[in-house]
Each structure stands twice: as structure tokens, then as C-alpha cells.
PDB file of C-alpha atoms in Angstrom:
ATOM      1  CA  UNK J   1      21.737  46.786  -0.357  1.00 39.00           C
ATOM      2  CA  UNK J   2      22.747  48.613  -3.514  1.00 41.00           C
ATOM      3  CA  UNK J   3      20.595  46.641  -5.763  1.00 39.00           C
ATOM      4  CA  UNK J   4      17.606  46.724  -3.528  1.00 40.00           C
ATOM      5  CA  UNK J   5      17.956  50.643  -3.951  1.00 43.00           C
ATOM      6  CA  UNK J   6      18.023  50.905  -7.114  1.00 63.00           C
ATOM      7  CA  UNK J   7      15.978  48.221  -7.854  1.00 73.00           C
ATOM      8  CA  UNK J   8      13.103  48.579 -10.968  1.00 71.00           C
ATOM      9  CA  UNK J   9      10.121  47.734  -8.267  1.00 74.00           C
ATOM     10  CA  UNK J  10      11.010  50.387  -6.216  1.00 76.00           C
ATOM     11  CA  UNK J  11       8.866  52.881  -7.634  1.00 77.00           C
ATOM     12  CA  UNK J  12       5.748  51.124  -7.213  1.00 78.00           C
ATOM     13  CA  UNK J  13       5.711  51.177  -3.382  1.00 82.00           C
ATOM     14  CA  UNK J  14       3.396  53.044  -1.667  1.00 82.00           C
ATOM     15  CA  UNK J  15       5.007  55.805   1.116  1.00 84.00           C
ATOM     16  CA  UNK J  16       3.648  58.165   3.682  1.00 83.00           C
ATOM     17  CA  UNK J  17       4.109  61.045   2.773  1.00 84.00           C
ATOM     18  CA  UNK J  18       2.603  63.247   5.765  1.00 85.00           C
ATOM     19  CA  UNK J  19       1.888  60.999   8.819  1.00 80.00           C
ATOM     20  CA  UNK J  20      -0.671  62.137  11.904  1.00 79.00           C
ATOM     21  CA  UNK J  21      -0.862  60.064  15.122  1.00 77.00           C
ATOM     22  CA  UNK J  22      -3.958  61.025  17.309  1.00 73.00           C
ATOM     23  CA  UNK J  23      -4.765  59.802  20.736  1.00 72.00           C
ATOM     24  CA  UNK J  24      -8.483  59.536  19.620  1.00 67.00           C
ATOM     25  CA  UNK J  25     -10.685  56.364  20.650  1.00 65.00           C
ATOM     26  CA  UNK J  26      -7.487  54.514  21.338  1.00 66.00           C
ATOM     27  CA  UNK J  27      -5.585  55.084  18.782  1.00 72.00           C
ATOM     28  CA  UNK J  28      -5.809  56.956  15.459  1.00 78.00           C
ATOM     29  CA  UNK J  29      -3.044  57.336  12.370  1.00 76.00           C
ATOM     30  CA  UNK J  30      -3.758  59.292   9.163  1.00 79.00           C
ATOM     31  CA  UNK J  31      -1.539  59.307   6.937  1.00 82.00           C
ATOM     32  CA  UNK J  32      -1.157  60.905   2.838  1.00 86.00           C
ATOM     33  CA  UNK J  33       0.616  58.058   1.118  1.00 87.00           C
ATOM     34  CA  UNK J  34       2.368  59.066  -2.576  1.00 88.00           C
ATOM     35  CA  UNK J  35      -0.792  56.441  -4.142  1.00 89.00           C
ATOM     36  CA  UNK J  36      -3.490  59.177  -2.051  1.00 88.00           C
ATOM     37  CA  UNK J  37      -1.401  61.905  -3.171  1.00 90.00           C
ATOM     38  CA  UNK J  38      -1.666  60.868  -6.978  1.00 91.00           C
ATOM     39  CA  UNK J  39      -5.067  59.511  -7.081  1.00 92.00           C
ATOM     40  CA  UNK J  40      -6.414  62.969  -6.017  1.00 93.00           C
ATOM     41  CA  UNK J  41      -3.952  64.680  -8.487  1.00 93.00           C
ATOM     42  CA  UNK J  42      -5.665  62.128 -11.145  1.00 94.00           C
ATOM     43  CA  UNK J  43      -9.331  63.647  -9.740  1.00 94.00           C
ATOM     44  CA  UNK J  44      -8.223  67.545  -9.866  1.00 94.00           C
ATOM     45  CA  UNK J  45      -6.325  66.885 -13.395  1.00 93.00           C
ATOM     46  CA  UNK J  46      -9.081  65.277 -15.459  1.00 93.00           C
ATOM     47  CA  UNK J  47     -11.715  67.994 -13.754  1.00 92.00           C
ATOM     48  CA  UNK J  48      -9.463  70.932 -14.638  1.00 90.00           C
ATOM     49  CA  UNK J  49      -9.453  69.189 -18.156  1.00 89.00           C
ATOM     50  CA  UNK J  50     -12.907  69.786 -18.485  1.00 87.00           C
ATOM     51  CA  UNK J  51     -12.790  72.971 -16.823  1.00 86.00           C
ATOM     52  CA  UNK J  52     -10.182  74.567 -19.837  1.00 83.00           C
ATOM     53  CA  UNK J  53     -12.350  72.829 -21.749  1.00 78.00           C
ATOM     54  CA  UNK J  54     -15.274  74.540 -21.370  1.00 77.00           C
ATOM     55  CA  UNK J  55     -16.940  76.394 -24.442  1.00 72.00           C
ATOM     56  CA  UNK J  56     -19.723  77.964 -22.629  1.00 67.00           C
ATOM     57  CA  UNK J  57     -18.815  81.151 -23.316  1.00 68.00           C
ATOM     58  CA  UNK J  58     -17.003  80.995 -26.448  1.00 69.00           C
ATOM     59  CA  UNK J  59     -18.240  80.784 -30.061  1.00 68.00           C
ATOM     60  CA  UNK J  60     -15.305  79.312 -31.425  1.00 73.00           C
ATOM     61  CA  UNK J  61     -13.647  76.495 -29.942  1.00 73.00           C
ATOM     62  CA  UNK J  62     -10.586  76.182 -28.345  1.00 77.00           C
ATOM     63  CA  UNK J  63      -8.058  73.265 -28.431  1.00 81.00           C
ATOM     64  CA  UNK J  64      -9.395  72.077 -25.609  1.00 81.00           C
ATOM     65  CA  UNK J  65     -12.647  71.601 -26.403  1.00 84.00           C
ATOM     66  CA  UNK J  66     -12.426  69.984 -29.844  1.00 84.00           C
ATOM     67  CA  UNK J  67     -10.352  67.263 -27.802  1.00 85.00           C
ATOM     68  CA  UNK J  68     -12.726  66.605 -25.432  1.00 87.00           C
ATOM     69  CA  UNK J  69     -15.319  66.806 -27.901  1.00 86.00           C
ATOM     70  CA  UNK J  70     -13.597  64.143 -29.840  1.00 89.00           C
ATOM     71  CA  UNK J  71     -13.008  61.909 -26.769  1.00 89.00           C
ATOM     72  CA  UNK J  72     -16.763  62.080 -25.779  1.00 90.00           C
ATOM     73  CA  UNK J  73     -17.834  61.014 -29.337  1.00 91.00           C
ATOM     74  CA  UNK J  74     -15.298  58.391 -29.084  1.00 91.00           C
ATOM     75  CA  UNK J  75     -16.119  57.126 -25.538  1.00 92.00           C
ATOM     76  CA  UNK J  76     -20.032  57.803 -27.123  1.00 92.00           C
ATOM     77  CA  UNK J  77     -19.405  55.389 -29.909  1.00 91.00           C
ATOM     78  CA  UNK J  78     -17.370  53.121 -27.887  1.00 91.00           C
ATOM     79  CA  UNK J  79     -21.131  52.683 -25.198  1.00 92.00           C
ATOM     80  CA  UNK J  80     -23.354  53.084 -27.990  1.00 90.00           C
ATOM     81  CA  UNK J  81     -21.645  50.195 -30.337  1.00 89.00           C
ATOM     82  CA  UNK J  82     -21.230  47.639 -27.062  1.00 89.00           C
ATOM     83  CA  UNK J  83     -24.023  48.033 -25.052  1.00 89.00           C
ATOM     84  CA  UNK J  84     -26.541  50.162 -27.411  1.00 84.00           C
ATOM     85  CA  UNK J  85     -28.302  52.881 -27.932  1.00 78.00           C
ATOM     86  CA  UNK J  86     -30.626  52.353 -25.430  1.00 77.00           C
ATOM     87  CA  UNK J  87     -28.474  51.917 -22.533  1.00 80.00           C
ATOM     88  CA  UNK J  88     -26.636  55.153 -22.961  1.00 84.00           C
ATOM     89  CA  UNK J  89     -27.352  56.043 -19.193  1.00 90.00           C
ATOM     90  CA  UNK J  90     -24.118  53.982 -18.796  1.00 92.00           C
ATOM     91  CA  UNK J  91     -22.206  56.699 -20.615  1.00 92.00           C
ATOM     92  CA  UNK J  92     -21.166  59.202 -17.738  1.00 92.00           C
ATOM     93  CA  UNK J  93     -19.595  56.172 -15.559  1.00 93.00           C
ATOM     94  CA  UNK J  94     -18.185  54.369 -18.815  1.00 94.00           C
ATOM     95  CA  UNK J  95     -16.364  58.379 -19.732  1.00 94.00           C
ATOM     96  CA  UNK J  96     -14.980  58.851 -15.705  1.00 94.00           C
ATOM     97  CA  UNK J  97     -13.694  55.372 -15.821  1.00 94.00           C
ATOM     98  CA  UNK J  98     -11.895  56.193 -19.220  1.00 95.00           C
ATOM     99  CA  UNK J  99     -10.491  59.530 -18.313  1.00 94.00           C
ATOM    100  CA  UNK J 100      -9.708  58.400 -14.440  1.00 95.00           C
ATOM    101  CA  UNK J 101      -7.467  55.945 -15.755  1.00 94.00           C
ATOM    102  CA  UNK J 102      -6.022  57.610 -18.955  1.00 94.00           C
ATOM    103  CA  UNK J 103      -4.851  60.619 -16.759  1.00 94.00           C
ATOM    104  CA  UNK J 104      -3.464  58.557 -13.912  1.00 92.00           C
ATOM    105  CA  UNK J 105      -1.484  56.327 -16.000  1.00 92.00           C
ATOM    106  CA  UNK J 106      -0.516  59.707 -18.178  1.00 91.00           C
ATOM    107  CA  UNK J 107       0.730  61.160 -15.169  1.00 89.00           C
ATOM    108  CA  UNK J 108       2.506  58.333 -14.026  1.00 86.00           C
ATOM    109  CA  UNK J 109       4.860  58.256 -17.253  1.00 86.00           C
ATOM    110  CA  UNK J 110       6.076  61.949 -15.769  1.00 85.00           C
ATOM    111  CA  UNK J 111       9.792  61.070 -14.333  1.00 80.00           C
ATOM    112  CA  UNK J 112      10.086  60.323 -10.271  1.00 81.00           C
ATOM    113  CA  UNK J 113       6.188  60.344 -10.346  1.00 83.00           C
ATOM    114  CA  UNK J 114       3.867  57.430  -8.715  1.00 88.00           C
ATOM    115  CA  UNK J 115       1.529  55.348 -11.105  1.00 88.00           C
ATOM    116  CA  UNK J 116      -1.971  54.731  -9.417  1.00 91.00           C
ATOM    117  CA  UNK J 117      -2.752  51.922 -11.731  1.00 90.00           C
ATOM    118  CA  UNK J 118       0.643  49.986 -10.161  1.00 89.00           C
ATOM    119  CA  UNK J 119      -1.512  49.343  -6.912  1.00 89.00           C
ATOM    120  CA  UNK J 120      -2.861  45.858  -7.547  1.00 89.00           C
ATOM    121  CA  UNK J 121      -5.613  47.230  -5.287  1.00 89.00           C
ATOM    122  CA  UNK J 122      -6.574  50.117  -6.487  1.00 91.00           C
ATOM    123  CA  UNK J 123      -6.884  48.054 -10.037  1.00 92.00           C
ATOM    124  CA  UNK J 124      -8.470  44.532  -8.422  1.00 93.00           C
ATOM    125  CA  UNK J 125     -10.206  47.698  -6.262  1.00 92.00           C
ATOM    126  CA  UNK J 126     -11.511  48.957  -9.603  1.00 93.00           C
ATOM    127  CA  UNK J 127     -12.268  45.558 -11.428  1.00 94.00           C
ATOM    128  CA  UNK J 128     -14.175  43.891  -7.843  1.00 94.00           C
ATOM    129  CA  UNK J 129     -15.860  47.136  -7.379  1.00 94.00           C
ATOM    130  CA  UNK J 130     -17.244  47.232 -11.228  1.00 95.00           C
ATOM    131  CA  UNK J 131     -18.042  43.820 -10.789  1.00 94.00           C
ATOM    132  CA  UNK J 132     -19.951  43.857  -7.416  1.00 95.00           C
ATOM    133  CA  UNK J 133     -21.539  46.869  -9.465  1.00 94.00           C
ATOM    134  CA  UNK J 134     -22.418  44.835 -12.864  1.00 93.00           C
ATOM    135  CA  UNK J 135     -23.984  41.671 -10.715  1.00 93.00           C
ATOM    136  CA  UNK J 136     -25.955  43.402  -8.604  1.00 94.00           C
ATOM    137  CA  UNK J 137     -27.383  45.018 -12.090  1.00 92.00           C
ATOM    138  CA  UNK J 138     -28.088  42.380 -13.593  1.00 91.00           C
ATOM    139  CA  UNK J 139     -29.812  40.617 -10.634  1.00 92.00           C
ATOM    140  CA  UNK J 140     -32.319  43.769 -10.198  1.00 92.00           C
ATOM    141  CA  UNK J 141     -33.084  43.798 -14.024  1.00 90.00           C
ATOM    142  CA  UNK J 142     -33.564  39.798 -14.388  1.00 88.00           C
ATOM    143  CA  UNK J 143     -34.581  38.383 -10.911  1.00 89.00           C
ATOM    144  CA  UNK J 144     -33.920  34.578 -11.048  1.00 87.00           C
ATOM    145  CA  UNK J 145     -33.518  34.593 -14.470  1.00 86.00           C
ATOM    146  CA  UNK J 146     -30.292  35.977 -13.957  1.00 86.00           C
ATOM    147  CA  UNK J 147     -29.031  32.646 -13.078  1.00 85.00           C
ATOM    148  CA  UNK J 148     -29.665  31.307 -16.485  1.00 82.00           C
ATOM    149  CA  UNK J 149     -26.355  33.385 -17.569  1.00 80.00           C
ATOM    150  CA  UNK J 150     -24.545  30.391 -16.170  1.00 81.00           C
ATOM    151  CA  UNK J 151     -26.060  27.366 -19.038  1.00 80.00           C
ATOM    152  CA  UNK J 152     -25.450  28.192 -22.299  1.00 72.00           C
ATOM    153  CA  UNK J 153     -28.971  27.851 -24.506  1.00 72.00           C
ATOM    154  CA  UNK J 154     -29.653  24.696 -25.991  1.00 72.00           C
ATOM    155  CA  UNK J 155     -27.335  22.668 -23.634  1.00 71.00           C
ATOM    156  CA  UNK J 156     -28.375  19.040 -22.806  1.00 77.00           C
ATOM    157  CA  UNK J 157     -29.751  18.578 -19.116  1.00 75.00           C
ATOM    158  CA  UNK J 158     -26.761  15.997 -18.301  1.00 76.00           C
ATOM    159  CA  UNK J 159     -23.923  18.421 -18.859  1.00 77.00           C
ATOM    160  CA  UNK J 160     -25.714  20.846 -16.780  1.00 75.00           C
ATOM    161  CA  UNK J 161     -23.871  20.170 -13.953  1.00 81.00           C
ATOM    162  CA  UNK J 162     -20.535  20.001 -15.503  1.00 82.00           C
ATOM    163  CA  UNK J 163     -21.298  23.450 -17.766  1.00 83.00           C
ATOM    164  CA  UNK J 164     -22.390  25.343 -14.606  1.00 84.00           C
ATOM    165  CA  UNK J 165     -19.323  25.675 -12.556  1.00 87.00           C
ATOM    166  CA  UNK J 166     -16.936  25.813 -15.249  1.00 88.00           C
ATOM    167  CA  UNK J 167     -19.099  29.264 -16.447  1.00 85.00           C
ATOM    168  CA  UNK J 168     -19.339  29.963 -12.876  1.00 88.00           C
ATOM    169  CA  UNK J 169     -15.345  30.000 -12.702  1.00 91.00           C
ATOM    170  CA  UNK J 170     -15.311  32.002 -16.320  1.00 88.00           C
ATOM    171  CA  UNK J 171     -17.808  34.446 -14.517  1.00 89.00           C
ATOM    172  CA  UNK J 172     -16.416  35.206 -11.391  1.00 90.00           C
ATOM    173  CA  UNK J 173     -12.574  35.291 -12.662  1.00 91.00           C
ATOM    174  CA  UNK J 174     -13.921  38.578 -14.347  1.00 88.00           C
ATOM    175  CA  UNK J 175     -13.441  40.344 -10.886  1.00 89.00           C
ATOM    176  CA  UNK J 176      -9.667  39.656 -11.128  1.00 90.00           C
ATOM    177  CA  UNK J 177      -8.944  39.682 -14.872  1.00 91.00           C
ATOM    178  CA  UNK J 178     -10.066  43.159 -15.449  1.00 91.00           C
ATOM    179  CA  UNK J 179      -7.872  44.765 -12.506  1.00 91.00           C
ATOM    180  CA  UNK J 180      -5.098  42.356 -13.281  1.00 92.00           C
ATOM    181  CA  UNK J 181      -4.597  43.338 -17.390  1.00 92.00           C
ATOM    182  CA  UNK J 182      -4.429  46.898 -16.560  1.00 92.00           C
ATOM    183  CA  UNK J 183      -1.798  46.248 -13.285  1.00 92.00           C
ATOM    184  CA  UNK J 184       0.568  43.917 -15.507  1.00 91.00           C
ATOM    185  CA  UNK J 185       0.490  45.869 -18.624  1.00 91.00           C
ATOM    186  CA  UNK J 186       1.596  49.382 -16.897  1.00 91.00           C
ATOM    187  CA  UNK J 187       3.784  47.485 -14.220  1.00 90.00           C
ATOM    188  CA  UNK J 188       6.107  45.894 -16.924  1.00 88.00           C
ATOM    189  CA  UNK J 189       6.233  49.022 -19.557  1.00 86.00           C
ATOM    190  CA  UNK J 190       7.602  50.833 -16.123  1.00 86.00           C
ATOM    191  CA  UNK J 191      10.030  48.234 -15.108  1.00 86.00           C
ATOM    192  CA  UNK J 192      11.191  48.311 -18.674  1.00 85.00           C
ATOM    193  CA  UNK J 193      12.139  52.015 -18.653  1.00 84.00           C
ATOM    194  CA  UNK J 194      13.350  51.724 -15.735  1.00 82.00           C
ATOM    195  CA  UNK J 195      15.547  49.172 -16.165  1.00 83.00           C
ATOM    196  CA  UNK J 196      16.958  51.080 -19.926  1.00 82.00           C
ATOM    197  CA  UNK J 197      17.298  54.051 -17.805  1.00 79.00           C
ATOM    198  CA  UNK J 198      18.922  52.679 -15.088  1.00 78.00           C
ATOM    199  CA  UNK J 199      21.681  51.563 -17.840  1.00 80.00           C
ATOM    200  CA  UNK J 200      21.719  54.580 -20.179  1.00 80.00           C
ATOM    201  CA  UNK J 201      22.417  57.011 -17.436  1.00 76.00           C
ATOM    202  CA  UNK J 202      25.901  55.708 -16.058  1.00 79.00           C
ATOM    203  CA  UNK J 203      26.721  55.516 -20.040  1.00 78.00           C
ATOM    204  CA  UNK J 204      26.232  59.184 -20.529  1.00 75.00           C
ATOM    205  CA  UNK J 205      28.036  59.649 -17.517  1.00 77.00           C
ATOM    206  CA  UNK J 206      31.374  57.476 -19.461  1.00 77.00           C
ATOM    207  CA  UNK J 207      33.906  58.678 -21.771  1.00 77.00           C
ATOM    208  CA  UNK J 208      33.510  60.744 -24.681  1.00 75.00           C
ATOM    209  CA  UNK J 209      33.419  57.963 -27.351  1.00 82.00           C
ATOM    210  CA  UNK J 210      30.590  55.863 -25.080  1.00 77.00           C
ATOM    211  CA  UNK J 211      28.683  58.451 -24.802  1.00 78.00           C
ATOM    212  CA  UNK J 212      28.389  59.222 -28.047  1.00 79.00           C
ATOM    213  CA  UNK J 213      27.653  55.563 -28.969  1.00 80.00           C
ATOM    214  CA  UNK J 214      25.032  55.608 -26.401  1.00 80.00           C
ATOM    215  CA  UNK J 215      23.135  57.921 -28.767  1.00 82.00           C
ATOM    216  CA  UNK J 216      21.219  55.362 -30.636  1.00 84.00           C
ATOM    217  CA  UNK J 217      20.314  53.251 -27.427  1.00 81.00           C
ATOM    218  CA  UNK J 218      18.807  56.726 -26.095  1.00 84.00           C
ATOM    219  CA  UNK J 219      17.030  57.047 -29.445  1.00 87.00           C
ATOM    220  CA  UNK J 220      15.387  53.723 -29.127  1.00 85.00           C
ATOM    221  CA  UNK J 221      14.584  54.057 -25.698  1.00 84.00           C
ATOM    222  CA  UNK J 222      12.709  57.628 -26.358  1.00 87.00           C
ATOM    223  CA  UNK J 223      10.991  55.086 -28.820  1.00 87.00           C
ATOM    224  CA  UNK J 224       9.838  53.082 -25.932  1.00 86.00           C
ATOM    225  CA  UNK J 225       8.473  55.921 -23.644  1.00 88.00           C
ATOM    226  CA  UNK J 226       6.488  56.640 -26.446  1.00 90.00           C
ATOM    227  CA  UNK J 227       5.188  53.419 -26.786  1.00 89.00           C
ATOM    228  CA  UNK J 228       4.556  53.913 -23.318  1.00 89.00           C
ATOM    229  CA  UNK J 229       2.607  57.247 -23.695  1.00 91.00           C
ATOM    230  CA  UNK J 230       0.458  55.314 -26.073  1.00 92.00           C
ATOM    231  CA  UNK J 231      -0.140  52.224 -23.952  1.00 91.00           C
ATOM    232  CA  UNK J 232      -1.214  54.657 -21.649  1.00 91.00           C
ATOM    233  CA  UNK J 233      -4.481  55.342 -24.315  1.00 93.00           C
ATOM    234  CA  UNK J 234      -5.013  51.727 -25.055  1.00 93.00           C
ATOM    235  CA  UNK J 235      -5.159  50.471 -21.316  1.00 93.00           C
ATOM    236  CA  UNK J 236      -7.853  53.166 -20.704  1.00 93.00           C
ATOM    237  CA  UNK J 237      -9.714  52.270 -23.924  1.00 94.00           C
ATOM    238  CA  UNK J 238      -9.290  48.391 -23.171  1.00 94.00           C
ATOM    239  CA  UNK J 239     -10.366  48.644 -19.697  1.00 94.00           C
ATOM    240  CA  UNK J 240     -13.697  50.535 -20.884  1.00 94.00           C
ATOM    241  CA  UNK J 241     -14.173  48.275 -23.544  1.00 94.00           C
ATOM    242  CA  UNK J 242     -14.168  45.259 -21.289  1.00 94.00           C
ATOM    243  CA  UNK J 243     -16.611  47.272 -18.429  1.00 94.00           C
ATOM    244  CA  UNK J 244     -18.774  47.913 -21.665  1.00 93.00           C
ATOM    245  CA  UNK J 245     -19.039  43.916 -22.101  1.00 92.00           C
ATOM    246  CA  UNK J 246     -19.813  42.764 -18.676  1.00 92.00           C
ATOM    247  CA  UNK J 247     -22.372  45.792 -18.817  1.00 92.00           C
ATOM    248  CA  UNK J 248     -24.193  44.335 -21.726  1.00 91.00           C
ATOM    249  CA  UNK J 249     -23.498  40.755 -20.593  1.00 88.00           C
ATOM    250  CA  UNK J 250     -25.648  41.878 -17.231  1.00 89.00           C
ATOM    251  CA  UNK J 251     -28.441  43.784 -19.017  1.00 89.00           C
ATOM    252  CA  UNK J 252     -28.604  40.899 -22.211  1.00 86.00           C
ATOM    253  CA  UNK J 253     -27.584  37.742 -20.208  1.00 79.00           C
ATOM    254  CA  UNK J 254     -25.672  37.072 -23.339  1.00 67.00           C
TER     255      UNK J 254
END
């Protein structure tokens, strides 16, 4: 019982928080779960962002906005390079997507907090959804034609039918890949702190001498957070990336 306590996964499951039972056709429950809870924080964080980032007003900018202005030109770059210049209309979904997720997995390095990209659904949610989203794109721009994603050019007629469901397979994996990088790559950097904290703590709590000698562990562990912190930018930046491809994979049947 003591281990499944304090066990590393137990901070990725998802609790009511605020339950509501109504007798209403039959029989109703609403409930705020910790993942609800975090996922609007996540929406109210990154718009308050923007709010305090605002230079409407101001001739000089603040902090605030040069950071946002730097993450647009970045997320700007990052659409314009991948998909091109003109498909920029793309850009407002491509920068929500990148600052949903950078904010909810910043958040989620906070201590006792809830990471919303630890759901597997909300990030096969997010990677099905974007490519229900991306398919349906690409059949409205090409028709029929969009079919011809699945044989390579310049393949011979008799591996046709051996080419098409293997790129078939390749294509429709992308609904689970996308979701399933971001889950495993935040889910293991959190198990991992946990796990060092879960050891460093009763070593603080030791004698005099271990404590002390716990100093450098600490060190390297504050290291790891960190690395954490930064994952945090490259998940968000990866997962855009990636969107970015399957966009211009749609559009270009390339």
C-alpha cells in the first residue's frame, strides 16, 4: 500500500475535484477533474500572456512584449519555412497550438501541480483531432487526387499494391505518433523527478553528515528540472514542427 502511495505514476491520474449529481433526464454527473482544472488554467495563462503583453498603448516596449514579439517571429519563421509563404493563414492555429502546449507543460513542472500533456487523450485527443483536421484539408483542396499521396511518383504498376498499404500504415500511424511523442517525452522527465525527489527528500531529512553529502545529488537534480523546463520548449516547438509537415504534406501531396 505504501508504494502504491507514493508511487511516481501517481501524479498523472486524473481526480474530481468538485463533483455534482443531478436528477436530470435520468441521471446527470458533472464533475471538475484536476486535468479540466489545468487545461482551463493553460487557456486563462497563455491569454493573460498576451494580455501583459499588449503594447497598444505604449511607445516603448515592455518585457512582455519583446517576448512575445520574438515568439511570433519565431513561430512566423517556423510556418513560413515549412509550409510557405503562401499558406501563412495556418499561422494563428500553428501559434495557439505552440503556446497551448508550452504553457501547460510549463505549468505542469510547478511542484504538486497536474500536467495536461500526461493525458494520453488529451495528446492522442490533440494528434487525432489535427489529423481528422489535416485529411479533411487535403481532400477539399485535391479531390481524388488526394489519393495519389499514397504511390510514390515513378513507382512501377506491380508494386502498387504492395506500396499502397504500407504508405497507408505510414499515413494513418501519424494520428498516434504525434500525441504519443509529446505523452512519453513529458511522462518520463516527470517520473524521473519524481523518482530523484522521492529519494533526496528522506536524505535531507538524515543526519548531519548525509545531508550534507546529499548536496551534490540536489545540485544535479536542480540540473535535471532544468532540463525539464527546457524540454518543456522543445516538445511545444517539435509538436508544431511536425503539425507544420502534415500541413504541407496535405496542401503539396508531397
Amino acid at each position: 500500500m505504501a508504494f502504491l502511495i507514493h508511487s511516481p505514476l501517481e501524479q498523472f491520474e486524473v481526480t474530481s475535484l468538485i463533483s455534482l449529481n443531478l436528477p436530470v433526464l435520468g441521471y446527470i454527473n458533472l464533475s471538475l477533474t484536476n486535468l479540466g482544472l489545468y487545461t482551463i488554467l493553460t487557456v486563462y495563462l497563455v491569454l493573460a500572456l498576451h494580455i501583459m503583453g499588449s503594447n497598444n498603448k505604449q511607445l516603448i516596449p515592455s518585457r512582455w512584449s519583446i517576448a512575445l514579439e520574438s515568439s511570433f517571429a519565431s513561430v512566423h519563421g517556423l510556418v513560413k519555412s515549412q509550409i510557405g509563404a503562401a499558406n501563412e493563414m495556418y499561422l494563428p492555429f500553428i501559434y495557439s497550438l505552440f503556446f497551448f502546449i508550452l504553457i501547460a507543460n510549463l505549468s505542469g513542472n510547478v511542484p504538486y501541480g497536474f500536467t495536461v500533456a500526461t493525458s494520453i487523450m488529451v495528446s492522442i485527443g490533440l494528434s487525432m483531432t489535427i489529423f481528422i483536421g489535416v485529411t479533411i484539408l487535403g481532400l477539399r483542396l485535391h479531390k481524388v487526387h488526394f489519393f495519389s499521396f499514397f504511390v510514390p511518383s515513378g513507382t512501377p504498376l506491380g508494386l502498387v499494391p504492395l506500396l499502397v498499404p504500407i504508405e497507408l500504415i505510414s499515413y494513418l500511424a501519424r494520428a498516434f505518433s504525434l500525441g504519443v511523442r509529446l505523452f512519453a517525452n513529458v511522462t518520463a522527465g516527470h517520473v524521473l523527478m519524481k523518482i530523484l525527489g522521492g529519494f533526496l527528500a528522506p536524505l535531507f531529512t538524515s543526519t548531519f553528515i548525509v545531508s550534507v553529502l546529499t548536496v551534490l545529488p540536489f545540485i544535479i537534480f536542480t540540473g535535471i528540472i532544468g532540463l525539464e523546463i527546457a524540454v518543456s520548449f522543445i516538445q511545444a516547438y517539435v509538436f508544431c514542427v511536425l503539425t507544420c509537415s502534415y500541413l504541407k504534406d496535405a496542401i503539396d501531396l508531397h
